[in-house]
Coordinates of C-alpha atoms and ligand atoms in Angstrom, one line a residue:
M871 CA 74.5 30.5 209.3
T872 CA 76.5 30.7 212.5
R873 CA 79.8 32.6 212.8
V874 CA 82.2 30.8 215.1
I875 CA 85.7 31.3 216.3
G876 CA 87.7 28.1 217.0
L877 CA 90.7 28.3 219.3
I878 CA 93.4 25.7 220.1
S879 CA 96.9 25.6 221.4
G880 CA 98.3 22.0 221.0
T881 CA 101.1 19.9 222.4
S882 CA 103.8 22.1 220.7
V883 CA 102.7 25.0 222.9
D884 CA 103.8 27.2 219.9
G885 CA 100.9 29.6 220.2
I886 CA 97.1 29.9 220.0
D887 CA 95.7 29.1 216.5
A888 CA 92.5 31.1 216.0
A889 CA 90.1 30.6 213.1
M890 CA 86.9 32.5 212.3
V891 CA 84.4 30.6 210.1
E892 CA 80.8 30.6 209.0
I893 CA 79.0 27.3 209.6
S894 CA 75.7 25.9 208.4
G895 CA 74.1 22.5 207.9
T896 CA 74.5 19.5 210.2
E897 CA 76.6 16.5 209.1
S898 CA 76.7 15.4 205.5
D899 CA 75.3 18.8 204.5
L900 CA 77.8 20.6 206.7
Q901 CA 79.2 23.9 205.1
V902 CA 82.2 25.6 206.6
D903 CA 83.4 28.9 205.0
W904 CA 86.7 30.4 206.0
I905 CA 86.7 34.1 207.1
A906 CA 90.0 34.8 208.8
G907 CA 92.6 33.3 211.1
T908 CA 95.9 33.9 212.8
T909 CA 98.3 32.5 215.4
Y910 CA 98.8 34.4 218.7
P911 CA 102.1 33.6 220.4
Y912 CA 102.0 33.0 224.2
P913 CA 104.0 35.6 226.3
E914 CA 107.3 33.7 226.7
P915 CA 107.0 33.5 230.5
L916 CA 103.6 31.9 230.2
R917 CA 104.8 29.5 227.5
Q918 CA 107.7 28.4 229.7
K919 CA 105.4 27.8 232.6
I920 CA 103.1 25.7 230.5
L921 CA 106.0 23.6 229.1
A922 CA 107.2 23.1 232.7
V923 CA 103.8 21.9 233.8
C924 CA 103.6 19.6 230.7
A925 CA 107.0 18.2 231.6
G926 CA 105.6 17.2 235.0
D927 CA 106.8 20.1 237.2
S928 CA 104.8 20.4 240.4
V929 CA 102.7 23.5 241.0
S930 CA 100.7 24.7 243.9
M931 CA 96.9 25.0 243.6
A932 CA 97.3 28.8 243.7
E933 CA 99.8 28.7 240.8
F934 CA 97.6 26.3 239.0
A935 CA 94.6 28.6 239.3
E936 CA 96.7 31.6 238.1
L937 CA 98.0 29.5 235.1
D938 CA 94.4 28.7 234.2
D939 CA 93.4 32.4 234.4
A940 CA 96.4 33.5 232.3
I941 CA 95.7 30.9 229.6
A942 CA 92.0 31.8 229.5
Q943 CA 92.8 35.5 229.3
T944 CA 95.2 34.9 226.4
F945 CA 92.6 32.8 224.6
A946 CA 90.0 35.5 225.1
H947 CA 92.4 38.1 223.8
A948 CA 93.1 36.0 220.7
A949 CA 89.3 35.7 220.1
L950 CA 88.7 39.4 220.6
T951 CA 91.6 40.5 218.4
L952 CA 90.5 38.1 215.6
Q953 CA 86.9 39.1 215.9
G954 CA 87.6 42.8 215.3
D955 CA 84.3 44.5 214.5
N956 CA 82.7 41.2 213.3
P957 CA 79.7 39.9 215.2
V958 CA 80.5 36.4 216.5
D959 CA 77.9 33.9 217.7
L960 CA 80.0 31.3 219.4
I961 CA 83.5 30.4 220.5
G962 CA 84.8 26.8 220.5
S963 CA 88.0 26.8 222.6
H964 CA 90.0 23.6 223.0
G965 CA 92.3 25.3 225.5
Q966 CA 95.8 24.1 226.3
T967 CA 96.4 20.4 227.1
V968 CA 98.6 20.1 230.2
Y969 CA 97.9 16.5 230.9
H970 CA 96.5 13.4 229.1
R971 CA 96.1 9.9 230.5
P972 CA 94.6 7.3 228.2
P973 CA 92.1 4.9 229.7
Q974 CA 93.3 1.7 231.3
T975 CA 91.4 -1.6 231.6
K976 CA 89.3 -0.6 234.5
Q977 CA 90.0 3.1 234.7
L978 CA 88.5 5.9 232.7
G979 CA 91.0 8.2 230.9
Y980 CA 91.8 11.7 232.0
S981 CA 92.6 14.7 229.9
L982 CA 93.0 18.3 231.2
Q983 CA 92.9 21.4 229.0
L984 CA 93.4 24.7 230.8
G985 CA 91.8 28.0 229.8
R986 CA 88.4 27.7 231.4
G987 CA 85.3 28.7 229.4
A988 CA 83.6 30.8 232.0
V989 CA 86.5 33.3 231.9
I990 CA 86.5 33.4 228.1
A991 CA 82.8 33.9 228.0
Q992 CA 82.9 36.6 230.6
L993 CA 85.8 38.5 228.8
T994 CA 84.4 38.2 225.3
G995 CA 80.7 38.4 226.0
I996 CA 80.4 35.4 223.6
P997 CA 78.9 32.0 224.5
T998 CA 81.9 29.7 224.8
I999 CA 82.2 25.9 224.6
T1000 CA 85.2 24.2 226.2
N1001 CA 86.3 20.8 227.7
F1002 CA 85.5 18.8 224.6
R1003 CA 87.4 15.6 225.6
A1004 CA 85.4 14.9 228.8
G1005 CA 82.3 13.6 227.0
D1006 CA 84.2 11.0 225.0
I1007 CA 86.2 9.9 228.1
A1008 CA 83.0 9.6 230.2
A1009 CA 81.8 7.2 227.4
G1010 CA 85.0 5.1 228.0
G1011 CA 86.9 6.6 225.1
Q1012 CA 90.5 7.9 224.7
G1013 CA 89.3 11.5 224.5
A1014 CA 91.4 11.8 221.4
P1015 CA 91.6 12.2 218.4
L1016 CA 88.5 14.3 218.1
V1017 CA 89.1 15.7 214.6
P1018 CA 88.2 12.6 212.5
K1019 CA 84.4 13.3 212.4
V1020 CA 85.2 16.9 211.2
D1021 CA 87.7 15.5 208.7
L1022 CA 85.0 13.2 207.3
Y1023 CA 82.5 16.0 206.6
T1024 CA 85.0 18.5 205.3
L1025 CA 87.6 16.4 203.4
G1026 CA 85.7 13.2 202.5
D1027 CA 86.2 12.3 198.8
R1028 CA 84.0 10.2 196.4
H1029 CA 86.9 8.2 195.0
H1030 CA 90.0 8.2 197.3
Y1031 CA 91.0 6.1 200.3
Q1032 CA 92.5 9.1 202.2
C1033 CA 94.6 9.5 205.3
V1034 CA 94.4 13.0 206.9
Q1035 CA 97.6 13.0 208.9
N1036 CA 98.2 15.8 211.5
I1037 CA 101.8 16.4 212.4
G1038 CA 101.7 18.6 215.4
G1039 CA 103.7 17.9 218.5
I1040 CA 102.0 14.6 218.3
G1041 CA 100.9 12.8 215.1
N1042 CA 97.3 11.6 214.5
V1043 CA 95.6 10.1 211.5
A1044 CA 92.0 9.9 210.2
F1045 CA 91.4 7.2 207.6
I1046 CA 88.5 8.1 205.3
P1047 CA 87.2 5.5 202.8
P1048 CA 85.6 6.8 199.6
Q1049 CA 82.3 8.6 200.4
E1050 CA 79.2 8.7 198.2
N1051 CA 78.6 12.3 199.1
S1052 CA 75.0 12.6 198.0
P1053 CA 72.2 14.1 200.1
S1054 CA 70.3 10.9 200.0
R1055 CA 73.2 8.7 201.2
G1056 CA 75.5 11.3 202.8
S1057 CA 78.8 10.4 204.3
D1058 CA 79.4 7.1 206.1
S1059 CA 81.4 7.2 209.3
S1060 CA 81.1 3.5 209.9
Q1061 CA 84.3 2.5 208.1
M1062 CA 86.3 5.5 209.4
L1063 CA 89.4 4.9 211.5
G1064 CA 91.5 7.3 213.5
W1065 CA 94.2 7.3 216.2
D1066 CA 97.5 8.9 217.4
T1067 CA 100.5 7.6 215.5
G1068 CA 103.2 8.7 217.9
P1069 CA 105.6 11.7 218.0
G1070 CA 105.1 14.5 215.5
N1071 CA 107.4 17.4 216.0
S1072 CA 107.8 17.2 219.8
L1073 CA 111.1 15.3 219.8
I1074 CA 112.5 17.3 216.8
D1075 CA 111.6 20.5 218.6
L1076 CA 113.2 19.4 221.8
A1077 CA 116.4 18.4 219.9
V1078 CA 116.6 21.7 218.1
E1079 CA 116.2 23.6 221.4
Y1080 CA 118.8 21.4 223.0
L1081 CA 121.3 21.7 220.1
T1082 CA 120.9 25.5 219.8
N1083 CA 120.7 26.3 223.6
G1084 CA 117.2 27.6 223.0
E1085 CA 118.3 29.9 220.1
A1086 CA 115.9 28.0 217.8
T1087 CA 112.7 26.0 218.6
Y1088 CA 112.2 24.0 215.4
D1089 CA 113.9 22.7 212.2
R1090 CA 112.5 25.1 209.6
D1091 CA 111.6 23.1 206.4
G1092 CA 113.6 20.2 207.9
A1093 CA 116.6 21.9 206.4
W1094 CA 119.0 20.9 209.2
A1095 CA 117.8 17.2 209.3
A1096 CA 118.1 17.0 205.5
T1097 CA 121.9 17.5 205.8
G1098 CA 122.2 14.4 208.1
V1099 CA 121.8 10.7 207.8
P1100 CA 119.3 8.6 210.0
C1101 CA 121.1 6.1 212.3
Q1102 CA 119.2 2.9 211.4
P1103 CA 120.3 0.8 214.5
L1104 CA 119.1 3.6 216.8
L1105 CA 115.9 4.0 214.9
E1106 CA 115.2 0.3 215.1
H1107 CA 115.8 0.4 218.9
W1108 CA 113.4 3.3 219.4
L1109 CA 110.7 1.6 217.2
Q1110 CA 110.5 -1.3 219.6
H1111 CA 108.5 0.9 222.0
P1112 CA 105.1 -0.8 222.5
F1113 CA 103.1 2.3 221.6
F1114 CA 104.0 2.0 217.9
H1115 CA 102.6 -1.6 217.7
E1116 CA 99.5 -1.2 219.9
P1117 CA 96.3 -1.6 217.9
P1118 CA 93.9 1.4 217.9
P1119 CA 92.1 3.0 219.7
K1120 CA 95.1 4.7 221.1
S1121 CA 96.2 8.3 222.0
T1122 CA 99.3 9.8 223.5
G1123 CA 101.0 13.1 224.4
R1124 CA 104.1 14.7 225.8
E1125 CA 103.6 12.5 228.8
L1126 CA 105.2 9.7 226.7
F1127 CA 106.9 11.5 223.8
G1128 CA 108.2 14.5 225.8
W1129 CA 111.2 15.6 227.7
D1130 CA 111.9 12.4 229.5
Y1131 CA 111.7 10.3 226.3
F1132 CA 114.0 12.8 224.6
R1133 CA 116.5 12.6 227.4
D1134 CA 116.5 8.8 226.9
C1135 CA 117.0 9.3 223.1
L1136 CA 120.1 11.4 223.9
S1137 CA 121.6 8.7 226.1
D1138 CA 120.7 6.0 223.5
A1139 CA 122.5 8.0 220.9
E1140 CA 125.8 8.5 222.8
P1141 CA 127.5 5.3 221.6
Y1142 CA 126.9 6.4 218.0
S1143 CA 128.6 9.8 218.4
L1144 CA 126.0 11.3 216.1
S1145 CA 126.5 14.8 214.6
P1146 CA 123.6 17.2 215.4
E1147 CA 122.2 16.8 211.8
D1148 CA 122.3 13.0 212.1
L1149 CA 120.5 13.1 215.5
L1150 CA 117.8 15.4 213.9
A1151 CA 117.6 13.1 210.8
T1152 CA 117.1 10.1 213.1
L1153 CA 114.4 11.8 215.1
T1154 CA 112.6 13.0 212.0
E1155 CA 112.8 9.4 210.6
L1156 CA 111.2 8.2 213.9
T1157 CA 108.1 10.4 213.1
V1158 CA 108.1 9.1 209.5
E1159 CA 108.5 5.5 210.5
A1160 CA 105.9 5.7 213.2
I1161 CA 103.4 6.9 210.7
A1162 CA 104.4 4.2 208.1
I1163 CA 104.4 1.4 210.6
N1164 CA 100.9 2.4 211.9
Y1165 CA 99.5 2.6 208.3
R1166 CA 101.0 -0.8 207.4
S1167 CA 99.8 -2.4 210.6
F1168 CA 96.3 -1.0 211.0
L1169 CA 94.9 0.3 207.7
P1170 CA 92.6 -2.1 205.9
V1171 CA 93.9 -1.0 202.5
P1172 CA 96.7 1.4 201.3
P1173 CA 95.7 5.0 201.1
S1174 CA 95.8 6.5 197.6
R1175 CA 96.6 9.8 199.1
V1176 CA 97.8 11.3 202.4
L1177 CA 96.8 14.9 203.3
L1178 CA 99.2 16.4 205.8
C1179 CA 98.2 19.2 208.2
G1180 CA 99.7 20.8 211.3
G1181 CA 103.0 22.6 211.5
G1182 CA 104.9 19.4 210.4
S1183 CA 103.2 19.6 207.0
R1184 CA 105.6 22.6 206.4
N1185 CA 108.6 20.3 207.0
S1186 CA 109.5 19.5 203.3
Y1187 CA 112.2 17.0 204.3
L1188 CA 109.8 15.0 206.5
K1189 CA 107.1 15.1 203.8
Q1190 CA 109.6 13.8 201.2
R1191 CA 110.8 11.0 203.5
L1192 CA 107.2 10.0 204.2
Q1193 CA 106.4 9.8 200.5
T1194 CA 109.5 7.6 200.0
R1195 CA 108.7 5.3 202.9
L1196 CA 105.1 4.8 201.9
Q1197 CA 106.1 4.0 198.3
E1198 CA 108.6 1.4 199.7
I1199 CA 106.0 -0.1 202.1
Y1200 CA 103.1 -0.4 199.6
G1201 CA 105.1 -0.9 196.4
Q1202 CA 103.0 1.8 194.8
S1203 CA 103.0 5.6 194.7
V1204 CA 101.0 7.3 197.5
A1205 CA 100.5 11.0 196.9
V1206 CA 101.5 13.0 200.0
L1207 CA 99.8 16.4 199.8
T1208 CA 98.6 18.9 202.4
T1209 CA 95.0 19.9 203.3
D1210 CA 95.8 23.2 201.6
D1211 CA 95.5 21.4 198.3
M1212 CA 91.9 20.5 199.3
G1213 CA 91.1 24.1 200.3
V1214 CA 91.5 23.6 204.1
N1215 CA 94.2 25.6 205.6
A1216 CA 96.7 23.1 207.1
D1217 CA 97.9 25.5 209.8
F1218 CA 94.3 26.1 211.1
K1219 CA 92.6 22.8 210.5
E1220 CA 92.5 22.0 214.2
A1221 CA 91.1 25.4 215.1
I1222 CA 88.5 25.1 212.4
A1223 CA 87.7 21.6 213.8
F1224 CA 86.9 23.0 217.3
A1225 CA 84.7 25.6 215.8
V1226 CA 82.7 22.8 214.1
L1227 CA 82.7 20.7 217.3
A1228 CA 81.4 23.7 219.2
Y1229 CA 78.7 24.3 216.5
W1230 CA 77.7 20.6 216.7
R1231 CA 77.5 20.8 220.5
Q1232 CA 75.2 23.8 220.2
Q1233 CA 73.1 21.8 217.7
G1234 CA 73.0 18.8 220.0
I1235 CA 75.0 16.7 217.5
P1236 CA 77.6 14.2 218.9
G1237 CA 81.2 15.2 218.0
N1238 CA 83.2 11.9 218.6
L1239 CA 83.5 8.8 216.4
P1240 CA 83.5 5.8 218.8
K1241 CA 85.3 3.7 216.2
C1242 CA 88.2 6.2 216.5
T1243 CA 88.3 6.9 220.3
G1244 CA 87.0 3.6 221.6
A1245 CA 84.0 5.3 223.3
K1246 CA 81.0 3.0 223.9
V1247 CA 78.6 5.6 222.4
P1248 CA 78.5 8.8 220.4
A1249 CA 78.7 11.7 222.9
L1250 CA 77.9 15.4 223.0
L1251 CA 81.3 17.1 223.4
G1252 CA 81.9 20.3 225.4
E1253 CA 80.4 22.3 228.2
I1254 CA 78.5 25.6 227.3
H1255 CA 79.4 28.8 229.1
T1256 CA 77.0 31.7 228.7
P1257 CA 78.4 35.2 229.4
I1258 CA 76.8 36.7 232.5
L1259 CA 75.8 40.2 231.3
Ligands
ATP2279 N1 108.1 25.7 208.3 C1 108.2 24.7 209.2 N2 109.1 23.7 209.0 C2 109.2 22.6 209.9 N3 108.4 22.5 211.0 C3 107.5 23.5 211.2 C4 107.3 24.6 210.3 N4 106.3 25.3 210.9 C5 105.9 24.7 212.0 N5 106.6 23.6 212.2 C6 106.5 22.6 213.3 O1 105.2 22.6 213.7 C7 105.1 22.7 215.1 C8 103.8 23.4 215.5 O2 102.8 22.6 214.8 P1 101.3 22.6 215.3 O3 100.9 24.0 215.7 O4 100.5 21.9 214.4 O5 101.4 21.8 216.7 P2 100.3 21.6 217.8 O6 99.0 21.9 217.2 O7 100.7 22.4 219.0 O8 100.5 20.1 218.1 P3 99.3 19.0 218.3 O9 98.6 18.9 217.0 O10 100.1 17.7 218.7 O11 98.5 19.4 219.5 C9 106.3 23.6 215.5 O12 106.6 23.3 216.8 C10 107.3 23.0 214.5 O13 107.9 21.9 215.0
AH0_2280 C1 95.0 15.4 224.6 C2 95.4 16.1 223.4 O1 95.4 17.3 223.3 N1 95.6 15.4 222.3 C3 95.9 16.0 221.0 C4 97.4 15.7 220.6 O2 97.7 16.5 219.5 C5 97.5 15.7 218.3 C6 96.9 14.4 218.8 O3 97.5 14.4 220.2 C7 95.4 14.5 218.9 O4 94.9 13.3 219.3 C8 94.9 15.5 220.0 O5 94.4 16.7 219.4 C9 93.6 16.7 218.2 C10 93.1 18.1 218.0 C11 92.4 15.7 218.3 O6 91.9 15.5 219.4 O7 92.0 15.3 217.2

């Protein structure tokens, strides 16, 4: 049994999710037991600096080094505070994504997460694994999404065709066909699919911050959008973007669905004189429709259930709109639940995933699924940093 802390701050930059779990087994016999978790907010000046860098602001190398130090120190603090008096064997830290460039025809991808492992290992005294995306990218992959293999072995079901749909800043799906979970046959990753579906909460959050002059940062429960009406002509215009129609493997980030895209959304919306609630309803519908279009275009069969995770799973308006749209598209009911319903905390699923990916790295087990990322081969993910005592 290995006790691992998983750490991640994603594209919403809303804080560091930290999860402490006990892990044993390898793949189809993997066992992950929850111990504790919490979310640590970034100090506001650091959060603003990260958002500025994610939006493309230039920084000097000295500022860049200081930013990496500050993020690593905050991640180390999160781990130490969660650890308390518990012995911890390993840390898996995703770090903070500040730049992601999917691969091009003759060019490897590039993905940069700050919060370097050497500093976390030194400050915590715990072996720390970071930089998970590089191994998949070196194998020609997108470097994302990396959670599908963990979803397979923690959420695979004997009977259901399932979509595990993360709605963070960006949305991403893992499609898991029914699994004969038996020790002899184990789980079968060969039919799994996974990719980024498009914006999750990123545009909704930017809109709320814009509409409230920074007073609020997200639409709690989707309550504001629920009072509006989506503008269909505007939605149809936005859905013409090639990303929504590109076949997987595909990944994205704030580089596409960030501030510049949101500013274009605002200018597109001007002729319609939308109320704030109608603008929010339309941006929420974009997230919903992006998921629905991706499912209709690229899933081999309809899912019998969708398990939401990430902060967007708490947006009850978005959840209800997705349920309605999937029913309309498939002509049959598709249950839209959350991973909480399957015993996996929806707020911490990504942090748990990076604890498992770090555990697999330590065991010498590849963490990516080439069918999901487009990598040529399975790859060991992450670099190991041992504390210098
Ligand atoms: N109760 C809620 N109602 C509506 N939205 C919520 C709620 N709680 C969180 N969110 C949304 O979830 C977002 C944070 O989600 P999460 O932490 O999963 O994103 P992330 O992990 O940073 O993103 P990504 O998975 O793209 O890296 C918030 O910015 C907010 O938009
Ligand atoms: C570069 C990067 O941080 N990508 C994130 C982002 O946030 C959601 C989606 O895009 C996902 O593909 C990925 O993270 C999750 C943890 C993943 O790799 O599975």
